[in-house]
Coordinates of C-alpha atoms in Angstrom, one line a residue:
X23 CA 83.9 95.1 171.5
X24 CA 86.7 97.7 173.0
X25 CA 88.9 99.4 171.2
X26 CA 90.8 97.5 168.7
X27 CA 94.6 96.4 169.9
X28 CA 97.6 98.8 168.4
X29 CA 98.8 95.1 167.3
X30 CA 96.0 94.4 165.0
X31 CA 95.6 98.2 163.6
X32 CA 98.3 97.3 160.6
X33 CA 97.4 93.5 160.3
X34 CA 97.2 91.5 157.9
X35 CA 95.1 89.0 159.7
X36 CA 91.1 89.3 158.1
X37 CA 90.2 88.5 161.4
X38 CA 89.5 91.9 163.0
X39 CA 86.1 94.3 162.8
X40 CA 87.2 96.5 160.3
X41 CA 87.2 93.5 157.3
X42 CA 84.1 92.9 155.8
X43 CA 82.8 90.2 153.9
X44 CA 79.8 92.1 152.1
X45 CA 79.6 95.0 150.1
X46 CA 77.7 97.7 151.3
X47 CA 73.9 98.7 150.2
X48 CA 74.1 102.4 149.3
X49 CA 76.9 101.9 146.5
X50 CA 74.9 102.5 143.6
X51 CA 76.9 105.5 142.4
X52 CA 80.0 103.0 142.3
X53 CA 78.0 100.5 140.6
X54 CA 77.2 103.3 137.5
X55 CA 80.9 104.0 137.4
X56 CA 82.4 100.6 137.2
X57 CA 79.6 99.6 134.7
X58 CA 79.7 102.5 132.5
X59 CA 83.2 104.0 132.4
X60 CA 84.9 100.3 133.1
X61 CA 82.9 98.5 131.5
X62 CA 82.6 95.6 134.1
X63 CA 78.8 93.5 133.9
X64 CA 76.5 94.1 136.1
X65 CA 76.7 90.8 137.9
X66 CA 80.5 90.7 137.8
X67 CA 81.2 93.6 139.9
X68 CA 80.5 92.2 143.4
X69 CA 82.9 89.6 142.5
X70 CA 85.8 92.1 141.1
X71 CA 85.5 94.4 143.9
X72 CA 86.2 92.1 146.6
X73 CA 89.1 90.5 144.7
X74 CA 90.7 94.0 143.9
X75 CA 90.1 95.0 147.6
X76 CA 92.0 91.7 148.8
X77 CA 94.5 92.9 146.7
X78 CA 94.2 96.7 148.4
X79 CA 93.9 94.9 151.8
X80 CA 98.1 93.3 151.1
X81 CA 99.4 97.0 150.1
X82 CA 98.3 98.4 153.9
X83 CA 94.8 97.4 155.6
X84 CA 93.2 100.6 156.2
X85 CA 89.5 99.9 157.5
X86 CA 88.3 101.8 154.8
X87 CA 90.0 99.3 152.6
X88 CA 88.3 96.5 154.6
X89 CA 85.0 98.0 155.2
X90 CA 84.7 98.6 151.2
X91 CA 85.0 102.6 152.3
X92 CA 86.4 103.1 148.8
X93 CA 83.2 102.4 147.1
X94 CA 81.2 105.2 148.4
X95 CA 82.5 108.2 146.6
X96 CA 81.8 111.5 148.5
X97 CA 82.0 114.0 145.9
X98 CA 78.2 113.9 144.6
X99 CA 77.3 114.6 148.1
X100 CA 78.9 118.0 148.0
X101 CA 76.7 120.9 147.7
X102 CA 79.7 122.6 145.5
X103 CA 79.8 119.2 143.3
X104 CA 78.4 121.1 140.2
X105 CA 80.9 123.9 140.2
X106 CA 84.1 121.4 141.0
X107 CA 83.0 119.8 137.9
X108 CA 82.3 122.7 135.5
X109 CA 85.3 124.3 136.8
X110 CA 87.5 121.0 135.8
X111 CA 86.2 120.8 132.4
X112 CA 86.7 124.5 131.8
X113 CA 90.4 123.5 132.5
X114 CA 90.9 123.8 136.3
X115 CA 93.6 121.7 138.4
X116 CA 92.3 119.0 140.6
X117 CA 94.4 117.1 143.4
X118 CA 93.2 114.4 145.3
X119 CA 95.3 113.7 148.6
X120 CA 95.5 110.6 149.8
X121 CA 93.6 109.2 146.9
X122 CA 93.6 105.7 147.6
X123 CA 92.5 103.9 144.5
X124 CA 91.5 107.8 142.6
X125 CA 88.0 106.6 142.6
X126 CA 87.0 110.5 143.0
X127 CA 89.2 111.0 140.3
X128 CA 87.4 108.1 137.8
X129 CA 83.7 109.5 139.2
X130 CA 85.1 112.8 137.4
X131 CA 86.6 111.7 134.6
X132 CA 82.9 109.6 134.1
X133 CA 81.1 112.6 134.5
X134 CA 82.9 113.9 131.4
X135 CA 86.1 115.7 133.5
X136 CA 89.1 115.9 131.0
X137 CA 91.3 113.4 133.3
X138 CA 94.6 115.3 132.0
X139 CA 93.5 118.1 134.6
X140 CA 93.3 115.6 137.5
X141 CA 95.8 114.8 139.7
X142 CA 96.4 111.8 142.9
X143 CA 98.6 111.9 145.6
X144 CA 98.7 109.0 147.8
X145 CA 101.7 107.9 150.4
X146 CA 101.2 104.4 148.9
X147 CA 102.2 103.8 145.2
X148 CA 100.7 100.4 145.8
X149 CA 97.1 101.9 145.6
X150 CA 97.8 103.7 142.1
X151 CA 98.1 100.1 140.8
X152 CA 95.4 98.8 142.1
X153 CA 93.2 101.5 141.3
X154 CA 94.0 100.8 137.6
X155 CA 93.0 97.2 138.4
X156 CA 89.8 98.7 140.0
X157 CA 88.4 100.6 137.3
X158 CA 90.5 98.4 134.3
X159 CA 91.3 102.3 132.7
X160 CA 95.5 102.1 132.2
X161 CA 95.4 102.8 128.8
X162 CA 92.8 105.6 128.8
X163 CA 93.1 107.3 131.9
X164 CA 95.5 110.4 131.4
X165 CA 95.9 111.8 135.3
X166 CA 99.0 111.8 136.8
X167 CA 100.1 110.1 140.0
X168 CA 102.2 111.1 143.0
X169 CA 103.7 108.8 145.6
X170 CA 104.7 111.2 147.8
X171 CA 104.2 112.2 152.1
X172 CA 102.3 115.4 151.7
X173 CA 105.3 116.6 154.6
X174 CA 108.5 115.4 152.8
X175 CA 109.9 118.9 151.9
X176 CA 112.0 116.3 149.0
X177 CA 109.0 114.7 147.4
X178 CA 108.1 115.9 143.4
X179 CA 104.8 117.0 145.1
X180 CA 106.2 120.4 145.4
X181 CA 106.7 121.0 142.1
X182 CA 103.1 121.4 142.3
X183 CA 103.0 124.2 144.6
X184 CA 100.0 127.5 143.5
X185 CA 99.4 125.0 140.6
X186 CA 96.0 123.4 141.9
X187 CA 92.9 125.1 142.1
X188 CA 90.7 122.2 143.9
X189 CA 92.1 120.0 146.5
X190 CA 89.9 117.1 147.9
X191 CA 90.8 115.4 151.1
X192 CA 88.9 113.1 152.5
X193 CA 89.2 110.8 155.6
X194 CA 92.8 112.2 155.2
X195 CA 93.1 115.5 158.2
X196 CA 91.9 113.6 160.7
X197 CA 94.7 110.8 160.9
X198 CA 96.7 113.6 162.7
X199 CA 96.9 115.6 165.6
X200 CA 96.1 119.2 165.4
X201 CA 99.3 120.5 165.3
X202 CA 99.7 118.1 162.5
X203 CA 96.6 119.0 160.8
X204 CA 97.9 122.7 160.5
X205 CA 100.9 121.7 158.7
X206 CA 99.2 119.7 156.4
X207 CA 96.7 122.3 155.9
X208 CA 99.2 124.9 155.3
X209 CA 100.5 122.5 152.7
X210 CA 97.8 122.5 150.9
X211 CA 97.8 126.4 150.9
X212 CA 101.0 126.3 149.1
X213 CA 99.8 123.9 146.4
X214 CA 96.7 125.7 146.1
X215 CA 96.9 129.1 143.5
X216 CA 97.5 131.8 145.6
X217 CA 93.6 133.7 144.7
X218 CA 90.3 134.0 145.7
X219 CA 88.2 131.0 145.0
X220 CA 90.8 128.5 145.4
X221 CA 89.1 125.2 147.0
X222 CA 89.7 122.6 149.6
X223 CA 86.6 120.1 150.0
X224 CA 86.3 116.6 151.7
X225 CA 84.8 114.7 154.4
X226 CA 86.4 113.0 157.5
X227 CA 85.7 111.5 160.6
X228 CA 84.1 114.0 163.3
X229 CA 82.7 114.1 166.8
X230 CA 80.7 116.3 168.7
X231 CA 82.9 116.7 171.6
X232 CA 85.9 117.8 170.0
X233 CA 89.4 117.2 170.8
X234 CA 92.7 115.0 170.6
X235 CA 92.0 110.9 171.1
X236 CA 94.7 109.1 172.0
X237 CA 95.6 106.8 169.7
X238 CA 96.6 103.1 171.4
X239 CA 100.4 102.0 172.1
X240 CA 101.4 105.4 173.0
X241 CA 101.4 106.9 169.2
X242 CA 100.3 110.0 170.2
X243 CA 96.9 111.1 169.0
X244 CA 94.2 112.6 166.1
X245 CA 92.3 115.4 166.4
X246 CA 88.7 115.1 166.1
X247 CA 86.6 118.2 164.8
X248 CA 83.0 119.4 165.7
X249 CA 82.3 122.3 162.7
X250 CA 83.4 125.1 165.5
X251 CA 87.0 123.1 165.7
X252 CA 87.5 123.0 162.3
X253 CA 86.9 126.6 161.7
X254 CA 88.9 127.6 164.4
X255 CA 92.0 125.8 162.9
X256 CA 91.7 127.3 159.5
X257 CA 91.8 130.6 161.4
X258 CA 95.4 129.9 162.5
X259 CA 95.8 128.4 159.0
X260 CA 95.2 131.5 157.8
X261 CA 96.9 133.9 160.3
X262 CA 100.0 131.3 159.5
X263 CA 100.2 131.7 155.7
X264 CA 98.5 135.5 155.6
X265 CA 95.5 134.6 153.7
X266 CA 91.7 134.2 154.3
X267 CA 89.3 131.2 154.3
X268 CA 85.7 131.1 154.4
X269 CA 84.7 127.6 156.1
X270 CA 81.5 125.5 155.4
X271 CA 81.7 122.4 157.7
X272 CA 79.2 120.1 159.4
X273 CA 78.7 117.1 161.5
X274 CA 76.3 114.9 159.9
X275 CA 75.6 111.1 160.2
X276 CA 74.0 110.8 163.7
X277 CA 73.2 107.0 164.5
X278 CA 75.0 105.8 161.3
X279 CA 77.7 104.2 162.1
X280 CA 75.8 102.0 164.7
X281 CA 73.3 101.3 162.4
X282 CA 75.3 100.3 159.4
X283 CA 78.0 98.5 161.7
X284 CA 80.6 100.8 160.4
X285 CA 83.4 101.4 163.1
X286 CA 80.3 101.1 165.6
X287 CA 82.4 98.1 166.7
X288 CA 84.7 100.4 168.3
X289 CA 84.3 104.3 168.0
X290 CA 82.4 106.3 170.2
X291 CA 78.8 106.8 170.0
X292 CA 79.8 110.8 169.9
X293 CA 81.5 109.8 166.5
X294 CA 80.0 111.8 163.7
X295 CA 80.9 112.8 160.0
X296 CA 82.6 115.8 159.3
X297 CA 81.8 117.3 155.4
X298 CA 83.8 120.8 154.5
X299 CA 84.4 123.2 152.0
X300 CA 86.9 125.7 152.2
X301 CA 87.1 128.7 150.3
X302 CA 90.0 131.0 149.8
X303 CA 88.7 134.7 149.8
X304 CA 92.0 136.2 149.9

């Protein structure tokens, strides 16, 4: 199958690769989290998820909405995990850009993270709402949501700015072209506190030839990162905002996507996963 049309990216129709019927295998993570901190029986939460995602797939139909991308969480694969989780409960500021449903946010807050000091941002308000439907939490969750475009200089998101001390973004940078991704990296450097240690984690779609793809109907393009790329913008990131970075990346996932049947339908075969860490050391 060729690339998808720029008419179906944005549909509504359930007829196009990107929406799934089944729930993926390697969910188990997920599972704990919606029967332990929601309190959902075992064999009820096939059922749930796919009737909360029908509901995410009306508010805009990402593929990660239809490919169930929501239910594996990334942040127990990160090496630095342990210290975004101690560093929470000892009080730290989270924010999670494009959060999407805050399912990083509810893997923290199950993992004993005070959810007071955890915070979503997400372009679609829609997603908030059904998150709460997701993880059936309103009345006990105590984070604090953000509808906002993370480059509207007018949106209540920068009344945040040098308050956070973790940022995760995932599958967020690369829905933008490089010049694009600086910006929104340099945002992030604003809402970040201005000292060593500050973090920026996440993972995103990667290849191993780096570079701009076009994206179809003439809407210009996203930049794809090997690990060299990606530490090569946060260079000019930093020469931009006169501050340091210290940049952990890595393409991982060779053969996955063809083998699970995950945007093999379409991407590349060069297509790859890109995980980060970025580290403020001045």
């Amino acid at each position: 199958m060729g690339m998808p049309s720029a008419a179906a990216v944005g549909s509504l129709s359930k007829d196009v690769a990107w929406y799934r019927k089944d729930l993926p295998s390697d969910i188990s993570e997920m599972r704990k989290v919606l029967e332990e901190y929601s309190g959902i029986p075992p064999d009820s939460v096939d059922k749930h998820v796919k009737e909360v995602r029908d509901k995410a797939w009306e508010v805009y139909p990402y593929g990660s909405v239809g490919m169930f991308g929501f239910l594996s969480l990334n942040m127990p694969n990160f090496k630095v995990f342990p210290e975004i989780l101690e560093r929470v409960k000892s009080g730290e500021k989270l924010l999670d850009i494009g959060c999407c449903f805050a399912q990083e946010l509810r893997l923290l807050a199950y993992h004993g993270a005070p959810s007071e000091n955890l915070l979503g941002a997400d372009l679609h308000g829609g997603f908030m709402d059904v998150g709460y439907d997701l993880f059936l939490d309103r009345n006990k969750l105590k984070s604090r949501f953000i509808v906002a475009d993370l480059f509207d200089e007018t949106s209540s998101l920068y009344e945040w700015n040098g308050a956070m001390d973790i940022i995760h973004a995932s599958s967020f940078f690369h829905l933008f072209s490089w010049e694009q991704q600086v910006a929104a990296c340099k945002r992030c450097v604003q809402l970040l506190r201005p000292r060593s240690g500050s973090l920026i984690v996440g993972r995103q779609a990667g290849n191993i030839n780096a570079g701009e793809y076009a994206r179809d109907g003439g809407r210009g393009s996203r930049y794809r990162h090997d690990a060299t790329s990606w530490a090569r913008l946060w260079e000019q990131v930093g020469d931009e905002t006169n501050s340091k970075w210290k940049v952990d990346a890595s393409l991982e996932m060779e053969g996955y996507f063809e083998a699970e049947g995950r945007f093999a339908d379409w991407q590349k075969d060069t297509s790859r996963r890109l995980v980060f860490c970025v580290r403020r050391e001045e």
